Short mmCIF file of C-alpha atoms in Angstrom, two decimals:
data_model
loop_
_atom_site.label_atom_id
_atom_site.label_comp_id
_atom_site.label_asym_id
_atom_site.label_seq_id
_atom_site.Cartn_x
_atom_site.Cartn_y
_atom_site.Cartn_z
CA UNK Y 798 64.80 237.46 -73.56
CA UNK Y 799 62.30 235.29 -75.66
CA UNK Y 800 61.57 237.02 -79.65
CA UNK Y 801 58.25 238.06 -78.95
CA UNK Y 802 59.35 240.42 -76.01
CA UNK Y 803 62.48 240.96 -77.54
CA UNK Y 804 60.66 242.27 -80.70
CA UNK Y 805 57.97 244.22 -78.33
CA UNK Y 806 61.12 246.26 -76.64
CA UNK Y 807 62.58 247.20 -80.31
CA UNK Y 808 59.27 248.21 -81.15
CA UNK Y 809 58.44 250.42 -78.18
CA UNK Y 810 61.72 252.21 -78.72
CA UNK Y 811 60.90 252.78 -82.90
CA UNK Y 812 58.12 254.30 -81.49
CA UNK Y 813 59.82 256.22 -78.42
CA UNK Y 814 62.63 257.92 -81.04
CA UNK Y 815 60.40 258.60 -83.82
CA UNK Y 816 58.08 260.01 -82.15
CA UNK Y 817 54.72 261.09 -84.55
CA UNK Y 818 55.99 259.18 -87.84
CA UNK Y 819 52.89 256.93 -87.80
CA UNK Y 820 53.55 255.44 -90.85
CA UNK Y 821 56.99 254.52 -89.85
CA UNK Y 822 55.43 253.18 -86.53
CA UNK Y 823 52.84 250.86 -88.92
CA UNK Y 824 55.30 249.87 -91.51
CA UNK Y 825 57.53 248.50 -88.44
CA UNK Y 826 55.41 247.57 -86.64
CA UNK Y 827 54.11 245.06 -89.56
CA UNK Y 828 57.52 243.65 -90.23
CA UNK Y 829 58.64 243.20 -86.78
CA UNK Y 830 55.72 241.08 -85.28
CA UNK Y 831 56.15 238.11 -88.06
CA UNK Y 832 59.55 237.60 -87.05
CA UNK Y 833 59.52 235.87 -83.92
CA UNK Y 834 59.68 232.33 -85.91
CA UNK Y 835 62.84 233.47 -87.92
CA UNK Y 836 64.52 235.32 -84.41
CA UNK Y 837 63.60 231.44 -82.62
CA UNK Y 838 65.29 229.87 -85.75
CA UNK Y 839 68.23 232.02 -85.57
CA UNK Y 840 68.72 233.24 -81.99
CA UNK Y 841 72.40 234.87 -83.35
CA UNK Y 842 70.29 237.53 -84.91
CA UNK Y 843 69.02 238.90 -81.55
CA UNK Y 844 72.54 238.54 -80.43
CA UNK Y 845 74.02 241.43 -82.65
CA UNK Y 846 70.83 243.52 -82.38
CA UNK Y 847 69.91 243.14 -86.20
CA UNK Y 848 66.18 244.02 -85.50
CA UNK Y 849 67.59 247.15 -83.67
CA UNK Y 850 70.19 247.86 -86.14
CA UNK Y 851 67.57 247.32 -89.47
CA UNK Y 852 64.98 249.61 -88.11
CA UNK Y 853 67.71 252.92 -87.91
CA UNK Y 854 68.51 254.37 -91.03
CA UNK Y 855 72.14 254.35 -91.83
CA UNK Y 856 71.83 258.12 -92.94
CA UNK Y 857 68.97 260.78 -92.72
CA UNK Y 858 69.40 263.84 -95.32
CA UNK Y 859 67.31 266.81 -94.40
CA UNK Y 860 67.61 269.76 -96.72
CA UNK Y 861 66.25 273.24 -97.71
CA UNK Y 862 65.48 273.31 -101.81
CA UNK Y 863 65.32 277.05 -102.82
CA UNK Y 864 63.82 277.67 -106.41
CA UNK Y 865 62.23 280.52 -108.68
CA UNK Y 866 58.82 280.27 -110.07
CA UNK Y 867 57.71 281.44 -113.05
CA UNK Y 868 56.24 284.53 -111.84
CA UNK Y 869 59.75 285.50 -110.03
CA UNK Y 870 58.66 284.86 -106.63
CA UNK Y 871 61.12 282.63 -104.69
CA UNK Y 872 59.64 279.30 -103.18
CA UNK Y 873 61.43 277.02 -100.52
CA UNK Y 874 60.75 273.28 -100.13
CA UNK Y 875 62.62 270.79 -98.28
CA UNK Y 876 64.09 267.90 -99.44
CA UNK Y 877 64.61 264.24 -98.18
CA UNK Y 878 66.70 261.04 -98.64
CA UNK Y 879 66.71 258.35 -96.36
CA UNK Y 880 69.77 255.80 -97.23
CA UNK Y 881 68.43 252.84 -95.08
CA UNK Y 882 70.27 250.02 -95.60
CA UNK Y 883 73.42 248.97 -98.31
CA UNK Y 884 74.04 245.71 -96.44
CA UNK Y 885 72.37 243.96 -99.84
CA UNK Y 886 74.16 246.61 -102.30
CA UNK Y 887 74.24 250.50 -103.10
CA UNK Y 888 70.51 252.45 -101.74
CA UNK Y 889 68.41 252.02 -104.07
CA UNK Y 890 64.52 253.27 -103.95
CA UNK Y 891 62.42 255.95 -105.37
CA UNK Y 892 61.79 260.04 -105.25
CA UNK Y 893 58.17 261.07 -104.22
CA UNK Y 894 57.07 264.65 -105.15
CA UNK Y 895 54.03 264.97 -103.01
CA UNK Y 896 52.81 267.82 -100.49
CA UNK Y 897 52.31 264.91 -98.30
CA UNK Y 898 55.64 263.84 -97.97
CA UNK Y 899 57.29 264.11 -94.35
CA UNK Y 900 60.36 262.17 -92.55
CA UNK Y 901 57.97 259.77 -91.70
CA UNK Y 902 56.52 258.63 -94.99
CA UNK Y 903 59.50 258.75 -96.30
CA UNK Y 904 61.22 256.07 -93.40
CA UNK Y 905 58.52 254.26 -94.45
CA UNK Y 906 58.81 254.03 -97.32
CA UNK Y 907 62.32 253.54 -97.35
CA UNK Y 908 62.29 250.67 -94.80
CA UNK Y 909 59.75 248.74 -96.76
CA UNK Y 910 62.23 249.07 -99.75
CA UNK Y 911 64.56 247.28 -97.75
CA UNK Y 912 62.94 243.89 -97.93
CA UNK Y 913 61.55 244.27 -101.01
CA UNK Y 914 64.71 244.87 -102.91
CA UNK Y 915 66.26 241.79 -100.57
CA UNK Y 916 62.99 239.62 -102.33
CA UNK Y 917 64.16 240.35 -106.14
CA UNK Y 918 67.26 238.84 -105.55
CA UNK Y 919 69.40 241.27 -106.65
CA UNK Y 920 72.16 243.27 -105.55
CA UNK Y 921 70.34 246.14 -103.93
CA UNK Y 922 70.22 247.93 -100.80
CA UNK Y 923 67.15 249.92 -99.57
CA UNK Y 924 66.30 254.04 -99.49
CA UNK Y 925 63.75 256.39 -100.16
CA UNK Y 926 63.33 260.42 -100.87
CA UNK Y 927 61.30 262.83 -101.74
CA UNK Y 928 60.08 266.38 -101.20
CA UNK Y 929 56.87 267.94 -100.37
CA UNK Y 930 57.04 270.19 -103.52
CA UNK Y 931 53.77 269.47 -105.36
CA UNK Y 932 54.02 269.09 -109.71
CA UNK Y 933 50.46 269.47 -109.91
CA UNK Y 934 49.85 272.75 -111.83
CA UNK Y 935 53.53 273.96 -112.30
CA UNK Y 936 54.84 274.57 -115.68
CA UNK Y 937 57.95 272.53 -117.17
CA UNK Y 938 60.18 275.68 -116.51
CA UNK Y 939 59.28 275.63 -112.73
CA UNK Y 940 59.17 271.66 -112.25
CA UNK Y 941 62.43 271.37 -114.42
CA UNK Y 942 64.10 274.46 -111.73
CA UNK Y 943 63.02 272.51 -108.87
CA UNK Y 944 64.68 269.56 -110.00
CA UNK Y 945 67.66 271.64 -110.60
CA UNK Y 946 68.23 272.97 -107.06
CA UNK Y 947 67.15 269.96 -105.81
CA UNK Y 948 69.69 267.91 -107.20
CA UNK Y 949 72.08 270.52 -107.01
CA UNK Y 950 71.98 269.36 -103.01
CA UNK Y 951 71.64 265.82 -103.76
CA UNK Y 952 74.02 265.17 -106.30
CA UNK Y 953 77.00 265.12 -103.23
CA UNK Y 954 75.19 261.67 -101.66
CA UNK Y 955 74.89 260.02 -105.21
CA UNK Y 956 76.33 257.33 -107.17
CA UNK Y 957 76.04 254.03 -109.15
CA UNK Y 958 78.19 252.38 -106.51
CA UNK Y 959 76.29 254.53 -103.39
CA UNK Y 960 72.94 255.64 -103.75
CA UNK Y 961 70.51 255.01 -106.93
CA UNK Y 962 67.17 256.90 -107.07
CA UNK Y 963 64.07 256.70 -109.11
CA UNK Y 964 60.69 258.13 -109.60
CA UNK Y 965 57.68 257.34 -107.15
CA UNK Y 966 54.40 259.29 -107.13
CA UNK Y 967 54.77 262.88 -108.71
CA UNK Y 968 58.36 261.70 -110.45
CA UNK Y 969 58.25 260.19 -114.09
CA UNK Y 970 59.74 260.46 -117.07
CA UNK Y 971 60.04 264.23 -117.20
CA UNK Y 972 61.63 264.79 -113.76
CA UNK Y 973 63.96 262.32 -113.92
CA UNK Y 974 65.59 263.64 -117.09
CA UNK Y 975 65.77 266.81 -115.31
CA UNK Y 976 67.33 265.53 -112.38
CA UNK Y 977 69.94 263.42 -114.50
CA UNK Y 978 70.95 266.92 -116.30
CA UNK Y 979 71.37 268.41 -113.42
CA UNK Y 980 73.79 265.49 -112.17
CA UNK Y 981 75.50 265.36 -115.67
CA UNK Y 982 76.28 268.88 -115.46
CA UNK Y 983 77.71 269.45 -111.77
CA UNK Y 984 79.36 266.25 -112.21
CA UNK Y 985 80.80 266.34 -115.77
CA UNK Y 986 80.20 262.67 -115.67
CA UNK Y 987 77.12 260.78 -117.58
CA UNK Y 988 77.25 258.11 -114.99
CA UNK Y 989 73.91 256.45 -116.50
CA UNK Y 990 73.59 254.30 -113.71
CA UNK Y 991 72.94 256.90 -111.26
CA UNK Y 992 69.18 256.77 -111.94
CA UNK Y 993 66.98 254.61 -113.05
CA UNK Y 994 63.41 255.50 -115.18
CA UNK Y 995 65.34 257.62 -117.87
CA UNK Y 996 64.29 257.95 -121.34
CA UNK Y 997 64.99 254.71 -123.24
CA UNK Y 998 67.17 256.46 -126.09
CA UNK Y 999 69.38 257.58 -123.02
CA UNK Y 1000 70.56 254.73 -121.44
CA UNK Y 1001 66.78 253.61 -119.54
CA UNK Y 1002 65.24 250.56 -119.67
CA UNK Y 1003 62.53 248.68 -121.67
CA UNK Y 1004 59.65 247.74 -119.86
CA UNK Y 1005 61.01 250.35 -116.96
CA UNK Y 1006 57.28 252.26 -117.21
CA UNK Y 1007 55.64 249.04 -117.36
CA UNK Y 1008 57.12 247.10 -114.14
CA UNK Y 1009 55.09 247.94 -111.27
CA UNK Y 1010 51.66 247.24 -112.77
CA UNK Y 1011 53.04 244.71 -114.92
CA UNK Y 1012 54.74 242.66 -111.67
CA UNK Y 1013 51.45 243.34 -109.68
CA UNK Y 1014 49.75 241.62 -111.82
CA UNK Y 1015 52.12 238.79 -112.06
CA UNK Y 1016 51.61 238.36 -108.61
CA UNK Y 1017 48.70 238.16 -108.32
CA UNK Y 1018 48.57 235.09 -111.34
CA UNK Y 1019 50.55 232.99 -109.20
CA UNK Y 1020 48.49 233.67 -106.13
CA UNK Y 1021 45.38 232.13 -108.37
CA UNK Y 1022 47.13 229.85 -109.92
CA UNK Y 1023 48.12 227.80 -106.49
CA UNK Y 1024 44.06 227.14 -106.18
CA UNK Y 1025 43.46 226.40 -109.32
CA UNK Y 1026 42.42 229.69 -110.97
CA UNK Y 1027 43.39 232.18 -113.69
CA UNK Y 1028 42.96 235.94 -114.55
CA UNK Y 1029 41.19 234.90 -117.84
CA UNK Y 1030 37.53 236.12 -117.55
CA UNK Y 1031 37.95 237.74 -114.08
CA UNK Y 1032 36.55 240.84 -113.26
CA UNK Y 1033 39.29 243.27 -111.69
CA UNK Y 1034 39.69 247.15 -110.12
CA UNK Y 1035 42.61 249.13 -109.72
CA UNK Y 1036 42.49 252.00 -107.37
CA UNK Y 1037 44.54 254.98 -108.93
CA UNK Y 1038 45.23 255.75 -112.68
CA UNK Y 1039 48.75 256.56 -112.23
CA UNK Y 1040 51.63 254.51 -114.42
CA UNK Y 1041 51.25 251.75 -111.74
CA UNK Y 1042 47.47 251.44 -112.03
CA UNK Y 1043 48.03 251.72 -116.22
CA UNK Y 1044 50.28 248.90 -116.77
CA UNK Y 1045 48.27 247.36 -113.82
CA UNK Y 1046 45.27 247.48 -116.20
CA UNK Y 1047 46.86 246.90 -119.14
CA UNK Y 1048 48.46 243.40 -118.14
CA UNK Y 1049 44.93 242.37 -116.73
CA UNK Y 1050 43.51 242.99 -120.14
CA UNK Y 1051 46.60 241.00 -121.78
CA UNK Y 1052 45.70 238.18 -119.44
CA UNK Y 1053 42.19 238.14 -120.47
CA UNK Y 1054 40.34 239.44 -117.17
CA UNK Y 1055 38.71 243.07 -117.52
CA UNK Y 1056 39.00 246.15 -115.35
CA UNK Y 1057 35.73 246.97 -114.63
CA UNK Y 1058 36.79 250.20 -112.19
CA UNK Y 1059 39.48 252.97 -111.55
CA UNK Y 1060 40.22 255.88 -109.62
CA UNK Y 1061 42.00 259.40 -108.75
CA UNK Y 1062 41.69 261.58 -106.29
CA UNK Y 1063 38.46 263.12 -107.37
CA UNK Y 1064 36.84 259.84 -107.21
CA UNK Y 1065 36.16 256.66 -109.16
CA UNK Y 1066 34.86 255.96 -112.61
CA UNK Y 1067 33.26 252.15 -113.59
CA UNK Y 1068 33.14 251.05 -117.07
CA UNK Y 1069 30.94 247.71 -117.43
CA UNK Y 1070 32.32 247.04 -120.38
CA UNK Y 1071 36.19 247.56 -119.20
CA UNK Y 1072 37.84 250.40 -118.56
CA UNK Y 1073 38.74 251.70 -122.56
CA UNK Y 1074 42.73 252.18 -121.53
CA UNK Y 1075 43.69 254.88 -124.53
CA UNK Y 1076 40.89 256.56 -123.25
CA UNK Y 1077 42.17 256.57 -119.50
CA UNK Y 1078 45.86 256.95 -120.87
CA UNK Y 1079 44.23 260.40 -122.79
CA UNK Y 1080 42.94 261.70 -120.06
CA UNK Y 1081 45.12 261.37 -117.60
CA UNK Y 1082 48.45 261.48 -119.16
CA UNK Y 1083 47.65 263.84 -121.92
CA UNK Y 1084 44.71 266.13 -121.40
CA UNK Y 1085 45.97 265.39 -117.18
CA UNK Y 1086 42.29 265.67 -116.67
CA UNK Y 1087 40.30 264.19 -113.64
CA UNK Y 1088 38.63 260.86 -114.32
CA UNK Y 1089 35.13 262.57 -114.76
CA UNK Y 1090 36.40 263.30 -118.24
CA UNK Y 1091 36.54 259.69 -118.67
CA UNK Y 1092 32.91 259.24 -118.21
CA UNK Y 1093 32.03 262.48 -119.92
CA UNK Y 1094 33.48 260.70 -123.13
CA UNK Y 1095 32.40 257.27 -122.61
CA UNK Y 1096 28.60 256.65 -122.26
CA UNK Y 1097 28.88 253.34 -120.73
CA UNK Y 1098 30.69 255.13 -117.78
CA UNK Y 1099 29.82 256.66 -114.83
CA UNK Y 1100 31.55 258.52 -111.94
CA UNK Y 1101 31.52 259.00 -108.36
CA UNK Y 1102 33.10 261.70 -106.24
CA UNK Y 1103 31.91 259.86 -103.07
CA UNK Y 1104 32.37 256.70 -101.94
CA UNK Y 1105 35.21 253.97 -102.99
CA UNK Y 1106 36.16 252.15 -105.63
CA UNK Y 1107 36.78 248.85 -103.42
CA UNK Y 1108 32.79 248.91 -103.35
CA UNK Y 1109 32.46 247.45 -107.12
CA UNK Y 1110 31.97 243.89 -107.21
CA UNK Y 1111 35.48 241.84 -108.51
CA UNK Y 1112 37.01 238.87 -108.26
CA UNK Y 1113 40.85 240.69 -107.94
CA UNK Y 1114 41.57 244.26 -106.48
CA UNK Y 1115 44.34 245.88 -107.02
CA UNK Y 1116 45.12 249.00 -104.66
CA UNK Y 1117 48.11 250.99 -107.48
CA UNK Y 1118 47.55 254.62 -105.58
CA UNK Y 1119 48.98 255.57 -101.99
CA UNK Y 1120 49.45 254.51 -98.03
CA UNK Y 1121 46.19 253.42 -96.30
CA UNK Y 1122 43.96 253.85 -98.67
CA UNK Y 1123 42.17 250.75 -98.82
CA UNK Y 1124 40.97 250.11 -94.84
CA UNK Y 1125 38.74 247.47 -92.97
CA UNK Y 1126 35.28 248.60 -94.14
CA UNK Y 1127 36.65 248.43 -97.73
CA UNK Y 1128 38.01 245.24 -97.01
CA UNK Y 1129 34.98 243.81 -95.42
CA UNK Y 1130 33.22 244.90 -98.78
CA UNK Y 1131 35.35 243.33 -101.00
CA UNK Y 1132 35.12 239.74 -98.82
CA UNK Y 1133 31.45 240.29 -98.85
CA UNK Y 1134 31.53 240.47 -103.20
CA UNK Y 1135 33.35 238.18 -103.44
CA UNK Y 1136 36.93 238.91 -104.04
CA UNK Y 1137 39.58 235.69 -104.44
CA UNK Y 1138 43.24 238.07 -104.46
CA UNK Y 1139 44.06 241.39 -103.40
CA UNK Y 1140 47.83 242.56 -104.97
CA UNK Y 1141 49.21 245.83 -103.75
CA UNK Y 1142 50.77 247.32 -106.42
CA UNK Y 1143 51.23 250.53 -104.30
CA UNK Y 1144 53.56 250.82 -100.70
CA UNK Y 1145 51.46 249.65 -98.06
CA UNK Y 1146 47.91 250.94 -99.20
CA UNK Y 1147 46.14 248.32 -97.24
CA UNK Y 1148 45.37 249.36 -93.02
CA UNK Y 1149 46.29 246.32 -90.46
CA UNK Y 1150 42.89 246.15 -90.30
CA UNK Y 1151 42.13 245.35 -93.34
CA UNK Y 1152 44.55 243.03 -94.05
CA UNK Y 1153 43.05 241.38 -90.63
CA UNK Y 1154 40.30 241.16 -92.64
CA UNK Y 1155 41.59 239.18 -95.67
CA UNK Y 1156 43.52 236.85 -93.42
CA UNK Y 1157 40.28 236.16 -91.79
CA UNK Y 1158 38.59 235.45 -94.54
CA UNK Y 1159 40.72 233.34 -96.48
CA UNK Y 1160 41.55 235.69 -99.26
CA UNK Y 1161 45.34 235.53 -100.64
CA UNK Y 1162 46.77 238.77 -100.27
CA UNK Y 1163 49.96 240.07 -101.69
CA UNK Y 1164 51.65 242.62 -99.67
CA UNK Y 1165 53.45 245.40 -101.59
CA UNK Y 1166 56.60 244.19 -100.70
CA UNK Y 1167 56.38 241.58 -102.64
CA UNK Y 1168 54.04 242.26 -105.13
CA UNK Y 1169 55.08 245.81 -106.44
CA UNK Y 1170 58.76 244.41 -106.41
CA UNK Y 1171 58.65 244.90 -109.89
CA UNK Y 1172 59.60 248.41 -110.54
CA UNK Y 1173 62.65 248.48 -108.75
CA UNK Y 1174 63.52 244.95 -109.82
CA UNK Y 1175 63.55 246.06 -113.48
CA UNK Y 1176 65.45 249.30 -111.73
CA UNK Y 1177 67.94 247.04 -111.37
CA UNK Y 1178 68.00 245.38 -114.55
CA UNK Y 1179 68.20 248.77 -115.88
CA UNK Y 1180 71.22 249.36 -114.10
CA UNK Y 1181 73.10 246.38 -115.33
CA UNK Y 1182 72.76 247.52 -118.82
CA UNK Y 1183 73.87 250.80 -117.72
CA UNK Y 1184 77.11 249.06 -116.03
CA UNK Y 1185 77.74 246.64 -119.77
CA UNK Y 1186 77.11 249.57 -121.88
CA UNK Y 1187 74.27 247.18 -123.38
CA UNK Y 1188 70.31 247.45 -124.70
CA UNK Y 1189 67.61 245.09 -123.88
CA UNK Y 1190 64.43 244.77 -126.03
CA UNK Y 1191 61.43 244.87 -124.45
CA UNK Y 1192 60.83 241.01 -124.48
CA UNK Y 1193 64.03 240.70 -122.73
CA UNK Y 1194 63.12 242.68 -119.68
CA UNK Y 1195 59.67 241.72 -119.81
CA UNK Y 1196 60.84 237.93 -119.55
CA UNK Y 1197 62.95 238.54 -116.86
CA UNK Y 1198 60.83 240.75 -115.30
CA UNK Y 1199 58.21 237.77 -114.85
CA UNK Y 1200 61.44 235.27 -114.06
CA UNK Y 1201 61.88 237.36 -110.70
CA UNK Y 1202 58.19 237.65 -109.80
CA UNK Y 1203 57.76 233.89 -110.02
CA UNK Y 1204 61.36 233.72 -107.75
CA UNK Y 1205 59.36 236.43 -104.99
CA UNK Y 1206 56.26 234.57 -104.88
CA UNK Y 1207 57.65 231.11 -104.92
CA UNK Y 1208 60.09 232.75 -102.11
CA UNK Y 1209 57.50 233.94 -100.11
CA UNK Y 1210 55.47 230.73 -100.20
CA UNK Y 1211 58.25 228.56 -99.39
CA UNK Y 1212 59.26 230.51 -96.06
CA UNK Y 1213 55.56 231.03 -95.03
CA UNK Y 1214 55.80 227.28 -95.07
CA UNK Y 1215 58.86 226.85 -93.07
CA UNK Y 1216 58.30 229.34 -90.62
CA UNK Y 1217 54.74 229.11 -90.27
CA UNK Y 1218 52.93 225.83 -91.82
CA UNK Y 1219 51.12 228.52 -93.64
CA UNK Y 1220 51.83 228.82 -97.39
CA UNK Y 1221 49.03 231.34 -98.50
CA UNK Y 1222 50.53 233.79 -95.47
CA UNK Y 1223 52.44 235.97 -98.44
CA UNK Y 1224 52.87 238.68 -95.45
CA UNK Y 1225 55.04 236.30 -92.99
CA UNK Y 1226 56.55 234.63 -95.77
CA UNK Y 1227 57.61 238.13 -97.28
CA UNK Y 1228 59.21 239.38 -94.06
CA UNK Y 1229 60.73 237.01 -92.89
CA UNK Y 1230 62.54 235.83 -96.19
CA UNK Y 1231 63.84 239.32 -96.58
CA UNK Y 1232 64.64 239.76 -92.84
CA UNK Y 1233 66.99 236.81 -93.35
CA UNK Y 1234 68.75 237.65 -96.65
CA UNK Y 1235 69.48 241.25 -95.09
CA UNK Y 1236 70.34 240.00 -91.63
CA UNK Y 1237 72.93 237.57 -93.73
CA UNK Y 1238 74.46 240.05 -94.89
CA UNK Y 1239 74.69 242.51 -92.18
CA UNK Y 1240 76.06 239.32 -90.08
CA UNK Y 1241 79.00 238.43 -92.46
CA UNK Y 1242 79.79 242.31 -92.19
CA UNK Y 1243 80.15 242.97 -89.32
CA UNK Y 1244 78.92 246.04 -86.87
CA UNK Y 1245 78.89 248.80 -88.85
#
């Protein structure tokens, strides 16, 4: 059987056994039909079914999280964790706390983590989880007893040598410190390196909050820089206003291009004069108001509730917020403006379609894979301090933060080349080069 059809029958049955996880379907779908050079390179690879093997989870957790609220009534959620892959090292990959979250978002999710962890470098395998219990509006009693029983399930598929979660949307700072106290005390053990994101005086990691947004940014610098351009003076928006968009906009600024446009949920809010980031960080991580409080306190501002924020004219978007959310009439928008780099700084928020679109077009485009590796690469870091009892000032991290987004993008470029004759396809280059370094791996370890 050639790659291409060999690819086309491992696709059909992802699709056939996970039946209605469209995301899933998508994410796989992506990786799978750039892989046909490396599978013609390395015909061993079809051989032991790693395509086959990569694309089922090595474990599926499915659970029921009973918890009190603060009125007394009992709630029920349910909990996931996908462990997808530890061919590279233990699971490692975030917890989402979103109404939206499914088995199929979260095998997503998960399988994408797989080749971006393998891109960092590091030794790190590739999971997800997650439940569909919303933060939004609940107290610090009720999110800190959710975390409680939801760990208290958890806690039996956990380790620094098995399984190392993190936050993702609706997790930060707060939950994570819940979770870990939850571990601590069913455990009796303050195994720090069981999670990654905790507080800094508690064994986290400088530059931790930073990483995504910061490394999304990065990316995108050395996508510019290989024609010749800069950020310095470029106009930029960042959908979302989230820690990833934050840092996203705050690096941008540091850089010397401006962030002309954000968004939530409610809509989108452009600032002419650059979005005012105390401001945003006020309102959205103090007062947690919608961004319509933004303008309401800036006069230079103003806000939409309809349309999208991909329709302001920039030179660099950067979509920091959720799954498809930036698709081909966005796209076609943003080529139409003007725009030289897109970096997604959030899991696969650009549609095939759009992404279609950019390739078309000529514009460099940074798939999340690559260019959001920097969270969980600084996850790691975080963990090797954990592991040599030591601290790392934020210049530390921060330098090597930037050390291993130069490595993925350089990576990328240099098997887009190989594979392809196309250096500025960061989307074939990104598969493929993690494809390999997993498929390595899984090769030298036999079938298991």
């Amino acid at each position: 059987m050639n790659p291409s059809a060999h690819i086309e029958a491992v696709y059909a049955q992802v699709c056939r056994r996970n039946a209605g996880e469209t995301e899933f379907h998508q994410a796989v779908g992506e990786v799978l039909h750039t892989l046909a050079p490396a599978l013609q390179a390395h015909p061993e690879y079809v051989d032991a079914l790693i395509p086959e093997r990569l694309c089922e989870p090595e474990r599926q957790l499915i659970f029921r999280v009973p918890w009190v609220d603060d009125a007394g009534r009992v709630q029920v959620n349910r909990g996931f964790r996908v462990e997808f892959s530890s061919a590279l090292g233990p699971y490692k990959g975030g917890l989402r706390f979103h109404p939206s979250v499914n088995l199929g978002i979260v095998k997503f999710l998960g399988f994408e983590q797989i080749f971006k962890n393998a891109l960092t470098g590091l030794a790190i395998g590739g999971g997800k989880g997650g439940s569909d219990f919303d933060p939004k509006g609940r107290s610090d009693n009720e999110v800190m007893r959710f975390c409680q029983a939801f760990m208290t399930e958890l806690y039996r598929h956990l380790g620094e040598h098995t399984d190392v979660p993190a936050g993702d949307i609706g997790v930060g700072g707060r939950e994570i410190g819940y979770l870990f106290g939850q571990y601590k005390r069913i455990t009796n053990r303050f195994e720090a390196g069981v999670l990654t994101g905790k507080g800094v005086s508690w064994g986290g990691s400088q530059a931790r909050t930073e990483a995504t947004g910061y490394g999304a940014v990065y990316f995108a610098q050395e996508m510019l820089a290989t024609r010749g351009h800069g950020l310095d003076g470029r106009k930029a928006v960042v959908s979302g206003s989230g820690n990833v968009a934050l840092y996203a906009i705050e690096k941008v600024h540091a850089l010397g291009g401006s962030v002309v446009a954000c968004s939530d949920s409610s809509g989108y809010v452009v600032d002419a004069d650059g979005i005012d980031l105390e401001l945003l960080k006020t309102v959205k991580e103090v007062r947690r108001a919608r961004l319509s409080a933004y303008a309401e306190a800036k006069p230079t501002a103003r806000f939409s509730e309809r349309g999208s924020v991909f329709e302001v004219s920039c030179d660099i978007a950067l979509p920091c917020a959720t799954q498809n959310e930036l698709g081909g009439q966005e796209a076609g928008v943003l080529v139409k403006n003007g725009v030289l780099a897109v970096a997604e700084g959030a899991n696969m928020p650009c549609t095939p379609e759009a992404i279609e679109v950019f390739r078309e077009a000529g514009v460099l485009f940074g798939p999340g894979k690559a260019a959001n590796a920097g969270g969980v690469a600084t996850s790691a870091l975080e963990m090797q301090q954990n592991a040599s009892r030591d601290v790392w000032t934020f210049e530390q991290t921060e330098t090597r933060l930037a050390a291993v987004m130069r490595g993925v993008h350089t990576q990328c470029r240099t098997t887009a080349e190989m594979y392809g004759g196309t250096p500025d396809d960061y989307v074939l280059g990104a598969n493929i080069a993690g494809f390999l370094r997993v498929a390595e791996a899984m090769t030298a370890q036999g079938v298991v």
